[in-house]
Amino acid sequence: MNIPLFISGSDSSCGAGFQCDLMTARSYGLQAGCVVTAVTAQGTSGVDSVELISPATIERQLHEEIGGFAIAVVKSGMIGGPESIRTVAKFLSRHLADKPYVLDPVSKATSGTTLLPADAARFMQEQLFPLATVVTPNVAEAEELSGLELRTPDDAEQAGQVILKLGCQNVLITGGHWSDGAGTDVLVTRDNPTQPQFIKAENFVKDRNVRGTGCAYASAIACGLIHGLSVVDSIRNAKRYIENAVAHAIELAPNYWVLNHRRAQSNTPT
């Protein structure tokens, strides 16, 4: 059985991280492999602490996954420091270079806690971006990567072109945080970098603090690729999946919502 491999941290609230990745895969009818890169203590008040898994343990997890399972696609979220990033990049280059790779360049938690130090960010750009089929920064991450200020979806074309120069094949700037035009995602491709595709929301929900949207979006794209969808169709399908999951989100505590993966299932490929 072909499965996705998720490389990401643990969220003790289960709203994001590898827990969210696995719930997304299950919604797509898939089992999944998982490499845990960090353990966080977090809840309604934000991230209390982060403990990184050693690069040696990350490498052992990777070898166990490739040794026993048919990995068809890779998705990474939070990885950790420079040595962990180097370990993941080396492994992907040697063993999974022919597989699609969806890279969510996580830099901060929703609460604002930094999850990717500046030195690690440079390593990620240099070593992981050239391997990526799709990179999925949100607006703030796209600003960091491009050095440009982004206010509307129209601003994303130039930013996407800058990010493409880091070596990835496609850049999807996710638009939940535009100051204008919220909910519109912008896809810039290496094949046609001056013709961005605008993927608009059909049912954008504002003013709801939903955790895990970026994790689930990237994971859903990866799952769509396993089901044989093209990159563009995987993104469009994942967009509808996230919209469904947000529209029916579950409020676990006051203004603390998690995605409703069960209600999002109706949009998964068969």
mmCIF file of N, CA and C in Angstrom, residues 46-169:
data_model
loop_
_atom_site.group_PDB
_atom_site.id
_atom_site.type_symbol
_atom_site.label_atom_id
_atom_site.label_comp_id
_atom_site.label_asym_id
_atom_site.label_seq_id
_atom_site.Cartn_x
_atom_site.Cartn_y
_atom_site.Cartn_z
ATOM 1 N N GLY A 46 -1.163 28.862 24.298
ATOM 2 C CA GLY A 46 -0.037 28.932 23.379
ATOM 3 C C GLY A 46 0.976 27.832 23.638
ATOM 4 N N VAL A 47 2.179 28.007 23.088
ATOM 5 C CA VAL A 47 3.244 27.013 23.222
ATOM 6 C C VAL A 47 4.046 27.306 24.481
ATOM 7 N N ASP A 48 4.056 26.356 25.402
ATOM 8 C CA ASP A 48 4.789 26.518 26.655
ATOM 9 C C ASP A 48 6.245 26.111 26.512
ATOM 10 N N SER A 49 6.512 25.032 25.759
ATOM 11 C CA SER A 49 7.893 24.577 25.586
ATOM 12 C C SER A 49 8.009 23.739 24.326
ATOM 13 N N VAL A 50 9.238 23.674 23.815
ATOM 14 C CA VAL A 50 9.547 22.881 22.633
ATOM 15 C C VAL A 50 10.826 22.095 22.921
ATOM 16 N N GLU A 51 10.769 20.796 22.736
ATOM 17 C CA GLU A 51 11.959 19.959 22.887
ATOM 18 C C GLU A 51 12.220 19.245 21.571
ATOM 19 N N LEU A 52 13.376 19.524 20.964
ATOM 20 C CA LEU A 52 13.705 18.951 19.667
ATOM 21 C C LEU A 52 14.206 17.522 19.824
ATOM 22 N N ILE A 53 13.785 16.663 18.904
ATOM 23 C CA ILE A 53 14.299 15.302 18.827
ATOM 24 C C ILE A 53 15.685 15.355 18.195
ATOM 25 N N SER A 54 16.592 14.521 18.644
ATOM 26 C CA SER A 54 17.964 14.553 18.131
ATOM 27 C C SER A 54 17.994 14.161 16.655
ATOM 28 N N PRO A 55 18.928 14.723 15.884
ATOM 29 C CA PRO A 55 19.060 14.338 14.475
ATOM 30 C C PRO A 55 19.282 12.838 14.298
ATOM 31 N N ALA A 56 20.012 12.208 15.232
ATOM 32 C CA ALA A 56 20.252 10.765 15.121
ATOM 33 C C ALA A 56 18.952 9.984 15.229
ATOM 34 N N THR A 57 18.071 10.392 16.133
ATOM 35 C CA THR A 57 16.788 9.708 16.275
ATOM 36 C C THR A 57 15.892 9.967 15.077
ATOM 37 N N ILE A 58 15.930 11.180 14.540
ATOM 38 C CA ILE A 58 15.177 11.482 13.315
ATOM 39 C C ILE A 58 15.651 10.579 12.186
ATOM 40 N N GLU A 59 16.958 10.420 12.053
ATOM 41 C CA GLU A 59 17.495 9.577 10.986
ATOM 42 C C GLU A 59 17.075 8.123 11.163
ATOM 43 N N ARG A 60 17.082 7.618 12.397
ATOM 44 C CA ARG A 60 16.661 6.237 12.630
ATOM 45 C C ARG A 60 15.188 6.050 12.278
ATOM 46 N N GLN A 61 14.364 7.039 12.615
ATOM 47 C CA GLN A 61 12.948 6.958 12.242
ATOM 48 C C GLN A 61 12.785 6.906 10.724
ATOM 49 N N LEU A 62 13.529 7.743 10.019
ATOM 50 C CA LEU A 62 13.449 7.771 8.561
ATOM 51 C C LEU A 62 13.821 6.422 7.961
ATOM 52 N N HIS A 63 14.885 5.818 8.461
ATOM 53 C CA HIS A 63 15.323 4.532 7.912
ATOM 54 C C HIS A 63 14.309 3.432 8.193
ATOM 55 N N GLU A 64 13.658 3.494 9.341
ATOM 56 C CA GLU A 64 12.626 2.510 9.633
ATOM 57 C C GLU A 64 11.453 2.652 8.668
ATOM 58 N N GLU A 65 11.083 3.882 8.340
ATOM 59 C CA GLU A 65 9.965 4.096 7.425
ATOM 60 C C GLU A 65 10.288 3.582 6.029
ATOM 61 N N ILE A 66 11.460 3.934 5.520
ATOM 62 C CA ILE A 66 11.801 3.548 4.155
ATOM 63 C C ILE A 66 12.079 2.060 4.065
ATOM 64 N N GLY A 67 12.451 1.440 5.187
ATOM 65 C CA GLY A 67 12.772 0.020 5.161
ATOM 66 C C GLY A 67 11.563 -0.883 5.096
ATOM 67 N N GLY A 68 10.413 -0.405 5.549
ATOM 68 C CA GLY A 68 9.270 -1.297 5.626
ATOM 69 C C GLY A 68 8.041 -0.885 4.852
ATOM 70 N N PHE A 69 7.988 0.365 4.367
ATOM 71 C CA PHE A 69 6.756 0.864 3.765
ATOM 72 C C PHE A 69 7.007 1.448 2.373
ATOM 73 N N ALA A 70 5.936 1.470 1.576
ATOM 74 C CA ALA A 70 6.007 2.037 0.228
ATOM 75 C C ALA A 70 5.635 3.515 0.315
ATOM 76 N N ILE A 71 6.635 4.368 0.496
ATOM 77 C CA ILE A 71 6.408 5.810 0.611
ATOM 78 C C ILE A 71 6.163 6.389 -0.784
ATOM 79 N N ALA A 72 5.009 7.032 -0.961
ATOM 80 C CA ALA A 72 4.660 7.574 -2.270
ATOM 81 C C ALA A 72 4.788 9.087 -2.331
ATOM 82 N N VAL A 73 4.741 9.758 -1.190
ATOM 83 C CA VAL A 73 4.834 11.213 -1.143
ATOM 84 C C VAL A 73 5.324 11.599 0.248
ATOM 85 N N VAL A 74 6.007 12.722 0.338
ATOM 86 C CA VAL A 74 6.536 13.213 1.616
ATOM 87 C C VAL A 74 5.973 14.594 1.879
ATOM 88 N N LYS A 75 5.599 14.832 3.128
ATOM 89 C CA LYS A 75 5.216 16.173 3.568
ATOM 90 C C LYS A 75 5.978 16.492 4.841
ATOM 91 N N SER A 76 6.578 17.670 4.909
ATOM 92 C CA SER A 76 7.260 18.077 6.138
ATOM 93 C C SER A 76 6.676 19.369 6.670
ATOM 94 N N GLY A 77 6.666 19.463 7.986
ATOM 95 C CA GLY A 77 6.277 20.686 8.679
ATOM 96 C C GLY A 77 7.447 21.148 9.520
ATOM 97 N N MET A 78 7.242 21.272 10.819
ATOM 98 C CA MET A 78 8.320 21.661 11.720
ATOM 99 C C MET A 78 9.385 20.566 11.753
ATOM 100 N N ILE A 79 10.646 20.941 11.536
ATOM 101 C CA ILE A 79 11.734 19.957 11.550
ATOM 102 C C ILE A 79 12.699 20.191 12.696
ATOM 103 N N GLY A 80 13.072 21.448 12.944
ATOM 104 C CA GLY A 80 13.991 21.724 14.042
ATOM 105 C C GLY A 80 15.187 22.535 13.607
ATOM 106 N N GLY A 81 16.347 22.219 14.167
ATOM 107 C CA GLY A 81 17.545 23.001 13.922
ATOM 108 C C GLY A 81 18.275 22.613 12.650
ATOM 109 N N PRO A 82 19.403 23.275 12.376
ATOM 110 C CA PRO A 82 20.150 23.032 11.136
ATOM 111 C C PRO A 82 20.557 21.577 10.930
ATOM 112 N N GLU A 83 21.017 20.898 11.984
ATOM 113 C CA GLU A 83 21.458 19.515 11.821
ATOM 114 C C GLU A 83 20.299 18.586 11.495
ATOM 115 N N SER A 84 19.139 18.843 12.077
ATOM 116 C CA SER A 84 17.967 18.038 11.752
ATOM 117 C C SER A 84 17.545 18.257 10.306
ATOM 118 N N ILE A 85 17.578 19.503 9.863
ATOM 119 C CA ILE A 85 17.241 19.817 8.480
ATOM 120 C C ILE A 85 18.232 19.164 7.534
ATOM 121 N N ARG A 86 19.515 19.217 7.881
ATOM 122 C CA ARG A 86 20.539 18.579 7.052
ATOM 123 C C ARG A 86 20.287 17.066 6.951
ATOM 124 N N THR A 87 19.910 16.467 8.078
ATOM 125 C CA THR A 87 19.637 15.026 8.107
ATOM 126 C C THR A 87 18.480 14.663 7.198
ATOM 127 N N VAL A 88 17.394 15.431 7.288
ATOM 128 C CA VAL A 88 16.219 15.168 6.458
ATOM 129 C C VAL A 88 16.547 15.376 4.980
ATOM 130 N N ALA A 89 17.246 16.459 4.661
ATOM 131 C CA ALA A 89 17.582 16.752 3.265
ATOM 132 C C ALA A 89 18.463 15.657 2.674
ATOM 133 N N LYS A 90 19.445 15.212 3.420
ATOM 134 C CA LYS A 90 20.342 14.152 2.946
ATOM 135 C C LYS A 90 19.571 12.869 2.687
ATOM 136 N N PHE A 91 18.658 12.535 3.598
ATOM 137 C CA PHE A 91 17.891 11.299 3.452
ATOM 138 C C PHE A 91 16.956 11.373 2.250
ATOM 139 N N LEU A 92 16.231 12.487 2.113
ATOM 140 C CA LEU A 92 15.314 12.620 0.984
ATOM 141 C C LEU A 92 16.062 12.569 -0.340
ATOM 142 N N SER A 93 17.208 13.199 -0.406
ATOM 143 C CA SER A 93 17.994 13.219 -1.642
ATOM 144 C C SER A 93 18.441 11.816 -2.035
ATOM 145 N N ARG A 94 18.807 11.023 -1.037
ATOM 146 C CA ARG A 94 19.343 9.685 -1.321
ATOM 147 C C ARG A 94 18.259 8.650 -1.587
ATOM 148 N N HIS A 95 17.122 8.764 -0.887
ATOM 149 C CA HIS A 95 16.160 7.666 -0.892
ATOM 150 C C HIS A 95 14.796 7.998 -1.484
ATOM 151 N N LEU A 96 14.418 9.268 -1.517
ATOM 152 C CA LEU A 96 13.059 9.611 -1.945
ATOM 153 C C LEU A 96 13.042 10.774 -2.934
ATOM 154 N N ALA A 97 14.128 10.958 -3.655
ATOM 155 C CA ALA A 97 14.234 12.099 -4.563
ATOM 156 C C ALA A 97 13.227 12.027 -5.703
ATOM 157 N N ASP A 98 12.741 10.824 -6.018
ATOM 158 C CA ASP A 98 11.793 10.677 -7.123
ATOM 159 C C ASP A 98 10.340 10.792 -6.680
ATOM 160 N N LYS A 99 10.113 11.073 -5.385
ATOM 161 C CA LYS A 99 8.763 11.179 -4.865
ATOM 162 C C LYS A 99 8.360 12.646 -4.704
ATOM 163 N N PRO A 100 7.083 12.961 -4.915
ATOM 164 C CA PRO A 100 6.638 14.335 -4.661
ATOM 165 C C PRO A 100 6.875 14.722 -3.205
ATOM 166 N N TYR A 101 7.208 15.977 -3.009
ATOM 167 C CA TYR A 101 7.528 16.467 -1.661
ATOM 168 C C TYR A 101 6.826 17.793 -1.441
ATOM 169 N N VAL A 102 5.951 17.831 -0.441
ATOM 170 C CA VAL A 102 5.226 19.047 -0.069
ATOM 171 C C VAL A 102 5.872 19.610 1.187
ATOM 172 N N LEU A 103 6.371 20.834 1.094
ATOM 173 C CA LEU A 103 7.114 21.466 2.184
ATOM 174 C C LEU A 103 6.319 22.626 2.765
ATOM 175 N N ASP A 104 5.906 22.480 4.012
ATOM 176 C CA ASP A 104 5.254 23.562 4.753
ATOM 177 C C ASP A 104 6.342 24.242 5.587
ATOM 178 N N PRO A 105 6.789 25.446 5.201
ATOM 179 C CA PRO A 105 7.941 26.085 5.857
ATOM 180 C C PRO A 105 7.555 26.754 7.171
ATOM 181 N N VAL A 106 7.165 25.933 8.130
ATOM 182 C CA VAL A 106 6.682 26.437 9.414
ATOM 183 C C VAL A 106 7.779 27.242 10.102
ATOM 184 N N SER A 107 7.466 28.483 10.478
ATOM 185 C CA SER A 107 8.444 29.311 11.183
ATOM 186 C C SER A 107 7.951 29.743 12.554
ATOM 187 N N LYS A 108 6.625 29.889 12.705
ATOM 188 C CA LYS A 108 6.070 30.311 13.990
ATOM 189 C C LYS A 108 4.773 29.557 14.268
ATOM 190 N N ALA A 109 4.506 29.352 15.556
ATOM 191 C CA ALA A 109 3.215 28.811 15.954
ATOM 192 C C ALA A 109 2.161 29.896 15.840
ATOM 193 N N THR A 110 0.892 29.476 15.863
ATOM 194 C CA THR A 110 -0.208 30.446 15.803
ATOM 195 C C THR A 110 -0.101 31.481 16.908
ATOM 196 N N SER A 111 0.419 31.058 18.064
ATOM 197 C CA SER A 111 0.551 31.963 19.206
ATOM 198 C C SER A 111 1.689 32.951 19.049
ATOM 199 N N GLY A 112 2.546 32.739 18.032
ATOM 200 C CA GLY A 112 3.679 33.622 17.810
ATOM 201 C C GLY A 112 5.015 33.049 18.226
ATOM 202 N N THR A 113 5.029 31.891 18.873
ATOM 203 C CA THR A 113 6.278 31.267 19.298
ATOM 204 C C THR A 113 7.118 30.884 18.087
ATOM 205 N N THR A 114 8.406 31.253 18.096
ATOM 206 C CA THR A 114 9.297 30.935 16.994
ATOM 207 C C THR A 114 9.626 29.446 17.003
ATOM 208 N N LEU A 115 9.396 28.786 15.884
ATOM 209 C CA LEU A 115 9.673 27.356 15.746
ATOM 210 C C LEU A 115 10.826 27.081 14.797
ATOM 211 N N LEU A 116 11.316 28.120 14.117
ATOM 212 C CA LEU A 116 12.403 27.951 13.161
ATOM 213 C C LEU A 116 13.391 29.092 13.326
ATOM 214 N N PRO A 117 14.489 28.869 14.058
ATOM 215 C CA PRO A 117 15.493 29.917 14.228
ATOM 216 C C PRO A 117 16.068 30.361 12.889
ATOM 217 N N ALA A 118 16.659 31.555 12.874
ATOM 218 C CA ALA A 118 17.154 32.132 11.623
ATOM 219 C C ALA A 118 18.181 31.235 10.938
ATOM 220 N N ASP A 119 19.093 30.622 11.710
ATOM 221 C CA ASP A 119 20.103 29.770 11.088
ATOM 222 C C ASP A 119 19.468 28.533 10.467
ATOM 223 N N ALA A 120 18.436 27.998 11.107
ATOM 224 C CA ALA A 120 17.733 26.846 10.556
ATOM 225 C C ALA A 120 16.947 27.229 9.309
ATOM 226 N N ALA A 121 16.391 28.436 9.286
ATOM 227 C CA ALA A 121 15.648 28.894 8.118
ATOM 228 C C ALA A 121 16.545 28.930 6.885
ATOM 229 N N ARG A 122 17.769 29.368 7.073
ATOM 230 C CA ARG A 122 18.707 29.402 5.941
ATOM 231 C C ARG A 122 19.001 27.990 5.437
ATOM 232 N N PHE A 123 19.200 27.057 6.356
ATOM 233 C CA PHE A 123 19.448 25.670 5.964
ATOM 234 C C PHE A 123 18.250 25.097 5.205
ATOM 235 N N MET A 124 17.052 25.409 5.690
ATOM 236 C CA MET A 124 15.855 24.906 5.017
ATOM 237 C C MET A 124 15.794 25.422 3.581
ATOM 238 N N GLN A 125 16.033 26.701 3.405
ATOM 239 C CA GLN A 125 15.976 27.269 2.065
ATOM 240 C C GLN A 125 17.026 26.667 1.150
ATOM 241 N N GLU A 126 18.231 26.467 1.668
ATOM 242 C CA GLU A 126 19.332 25.970 0.842
ATOM 243 C C GLU A 126 19.222 24.481 0.541
ATOM 244 N N GLN A 127 18.723 23.702 1.493
ATOM 245 C CA GLN A 127 18.808 22.254 1.342
ATOM 246 C C GLN A 127 17.478 21.566 1.055
ATOM 247 N N LEU A 128 16.364 22.125 1.529
ATOM 248 C CA LEU A 128 15.083 21.459 1.327
ATOM 249 C C LEU A 128 14.265 22.047 0.176
ATOM 250 N N PHE A 129 14.342 23.361 -0.015
ATOM 251 C CA PHE A 129 13.549 23.975 -1.088
ATOM 252 C C PHE A 129 13.861 23.370 -2.462
ATOM 253 N N PRO A 130 15.132 23.105 -2.794
ATOM 254 C CA PRO A 130 15.410 22.530 -4.121
ATOM 255 C C PRO A 130 14.818 21.137 -4.323
ATOM 256 N N LEU A 131 14.416 20.478 -3.244
ATOM 257 C CA LEU A 131 13.823 19.144 -3.350
ATOM 258 C C LEU A 131 12.305 19.189 -3.460
ATOM 259 N N ALA A 132 11.702 20.354 -3.207
ATOM 260 C CA ALA A 132 10.256 20.433 -3.005
ATOM 261 C C ALA A 132 9.470 20.537 -4.306
ATOM 262 N N THR A 133 8.400 19.762 -4.375
ATOM 263 C CA THR A 133 7.434 19.881 -5.463
ATOM 264 C C THR A 133 6.544 21.092 -5.240
ATOM 265 N N VAL A 134 6.089 21.263 -4.012
ATOM 266 C CA VAL A 134 5.246 22.399 -3.636
ATOM 267 C C VAL A 134 5.709 22.928 -2.288
ATOM 268 N N VAL A 135 5.858 24.249 -2.182
ATOM 269 C CA VAL A 135 6.127 24.913 -0.905
ATOM 270 C C VAL A 135 4.886 25.727 -0.565
ATOM 271 N N THR A 136 4.436 25.659 0.708
ATOM 272 C CA THR A 136 3.132 26.243 1.065
ATOM 273 C C THR A 136 3.250 27.303 2.167
ATOM 274 N N PRO A 137 3.954 28.408 1.939
ATOM 275 C CA PRO A 137 4.039 29.438 2.984
ATOM 276 C C PRO A 137 2.723 30.189 3.140
ATOM 277 N N ASN A 138 2.424 30.599 4.378
ATOM 278 C CA ASN A 138 1.336 31.548 4.554
ATOM 279 C C ASN A 138 1.854 32.941 4.239
ATOM 280 N N VAL A 139 1.047 33.959 4.409
ATOM 281 C CA VAL A 139 1.444 35.311 4.006
ATOM 282 C C VAL A 139 2.686 35.769 4.771
ATOM 283 N N ALA A 140 2.696 35.576 6.088
ATOM 284 C CA ALA A 140 3.833 36.023 6.886
ATOM 285 C C ALA A 140 5.103 35.281 6.486
ATOM 286 N N GLU A 141 5.000 33.983 6.241
ATOM 287 C CA GLU A 141 6.176 33.205 5.833
ATOM 288 C C GLU A 141 6.649 33.618 4.445
ATOM 289 N N ALA A 142 5.705 33.914 3.545
ATOM 290 C CA ALA A 142 6.088 34.368 2.206
ATOM 291 C C ALA A 142 6.793 35.715 2.266
ATOM 292 N N GLU A 143 6.388 36.571 3.183
ATOM 293 C CA GLU A 143 7.086 37.851 3.355
ATOM 294 C C GLU A 143 8.508 37.619 3.828
ATOM 295 N N GLU A 144 8.698 36.705 4.770
ATOM 296 C CA GLU A 144 10.044 36.401 5.264
ATOM 297 C C GLU A 144 10.918 35.824 4.158
ATOM 298 N N LEU A 145 10.341 34.941 3.362
ATOM 299 C CA LEU A 145 11.110 34.274 2.315
ATOM 300 C C LEU A 145 11.462 35.204 1.160
ATOM 301 N N SER A 146 10.561 36.132 0.847
ATOM 302 C CA SER A 146 10.763 36.993 -0.318
ATOM 303 C C SER A 146 11.333 38.356 0.023
ATOM 304 N N GLY A 147 11.185 38.785 1.278
ATOM 305 C CA GLY A 147 11.603 40.125 1.661
ATOM 306 C C GLY A 147 10.649 41.201 1.185
ATOM 307 N N LEU A 148 9.452 40.816 0.768
ATOM 308 C CA LEU A 148 8.465 41.758 0.247
ATOM 309 C C LEU A 148 7.284 41.867 1.201
ATOM 310 N N GLU A 149 6.593 42.998 1.149
ATOM 311 C CA GLU A 149 5.383 43.181 1.931
ATOM 312 C C GLU A 149 4.181 42.762 1.082
ATOM 313 N N LEU A 150 3.356 41.896 1.630
ATOM 314 C CA LEU A 150 2.210 41.379 0.898
ATOM 315 C C LEU A 150 0.922 41.796 1.604
ATOM 316 N N ARG A 151 0.072 42.503 0.877
ATOM 317 C CA ARG A 151 -1.197 42.941 1.455
ATOM 318 C C ARG A 151 -2.394 42.305 0.765
ATOM 319 N N THR A 152 -2.278 42.047 -0.529
ATOM 320 C CA THR A 152 -3.385 41.474 -1.283
ATOM 321 C C THR A 152 -2.865 40.311 -2.122
ATOM 322 N N PRO A 153 -3.763 39.465 -2.629
ATOM 323 C CA PRO A 153 -3.316 38.375 -3.501
ATOM 324 C C PRO A 153 -2.531 38.852 -4.722
ATOM 325 N N ASP A 154 -2.834 40.022 -5.220
ATOM 326 C CA ASP A 154 -2.096 40.521 -6.384
ATOM 327 C C ASP A 154 -0.620 40.751 -6.085
ATOM 328 N N ASP A 155 -0.278 40.946 -4.807
ATOM 329 C CA ASP A 155 1.121 41.156 -4.436
ATOM 330 C C ASP A 155 1.931 39.861 -4.485
ATOM 331 N N ALA A 156 1.249 38.730 -4.598
ATOM 332 C CA ALA A 156 1.914 37.450 -4.416
ATOM 333 C C ALA A 156 2.728 36.992 -5.623
ATOM 334 N N GLU A 157 2.415 37.512 -6.803
ATOM 335 C CA GLU A 157 3.129 37.048 -7.995
ATOM 336 C C GLU A 157 4.629 37.263 -7.856
ATOM 337 N N GLN A 158 5.033 38.486 -7.498
ATOM 338 C CA GLN A 158 6.460 38.785 -7.375
ATOM 339 C C GLN A 158 7.090 37.980 -6.255
ATOM 340 N N ALA A 159 6.386 37.844 -5.133
ATOM 341 C CA ALA A 159 6.918 37.058 -4.022
ATOM 342 C C ALA A 159 7.113 35.610 -4.436
ATOM 343 N N GLY A 160 6.141 35.063 -5.168
ATOM 344 C CA GLY A 160 6.270 33.692 -5.635
ATOM 345 C C GLY A 160 7.457 33.508 -6.554
ATOM 346 N N GLN A 161 7.714 34.485 -7.422
ATOM 347 C CA GLN A 161 8.868 34.406 -8.317
ATOM 348 C C GLN A 161 10.176 34.403 -7.529
ATOM 349 N N VAL A 162 10.237 35.215 -6.476
ATOM 350 C CA VAL A 162 11.439 35.242 -5.629
ATOM 351 C C VAL A 162 11.640 33.894 -4.952
ATOM 352 N N ILE A 163 10.566 33.331 -4.412
ATOM 353 C CA ILE A 163 10.669 32.058 -3.692
ATOM 354 C C ILE A 163 11.024 30.927 -4.649
ATOM 355 N N LEU A 164 10.534 30.974 -5.878
ATOM 356 C CA LEU A 164 10.896 29.953 -6.862
ATOM 357 C C LEU A 164 12.404 29.903 -7.093
ATOM 358 N N LYS A 165 13.077 31.019 -6.939
ATOM 359 C CA LYS A 165 14.525 31.053 -7.150
ATOM 360 C C LYS A 165 15.279 30.239 -6.110
ATOM 361 N N LEU A 166 14.593 29.859 -5.022
ATOM 362 C CA LEU A 166 15.210 28.996 -4.022
ATOM 363 C C LEU A 166 15.235 27.543 -4.474
ATOM 364 N N GLY A 167 14.597 27.244 -5.617
ATOM 365 C CA GLY A 167 14.749 25.923 -6.213
ATOM 366 C C GLY A 167 13.512 25.057 -6.260
ATOM 367 N N CYS A 168 12.435 25.451 -5.614
ATOM 368 C CA CYS A 168 11.226 24.618 -5.603
ATOM 369 C C CYS A 168 10.503 24.719 -6.953
ATOM 370 N N GLN A 169 9.575 23.776 -7.187
ATOM 371 C CA GLN A 169 8.865 23.746 -8.458
ATOM 372 C C GLN A 169 7.601 24.605 -8.454
#
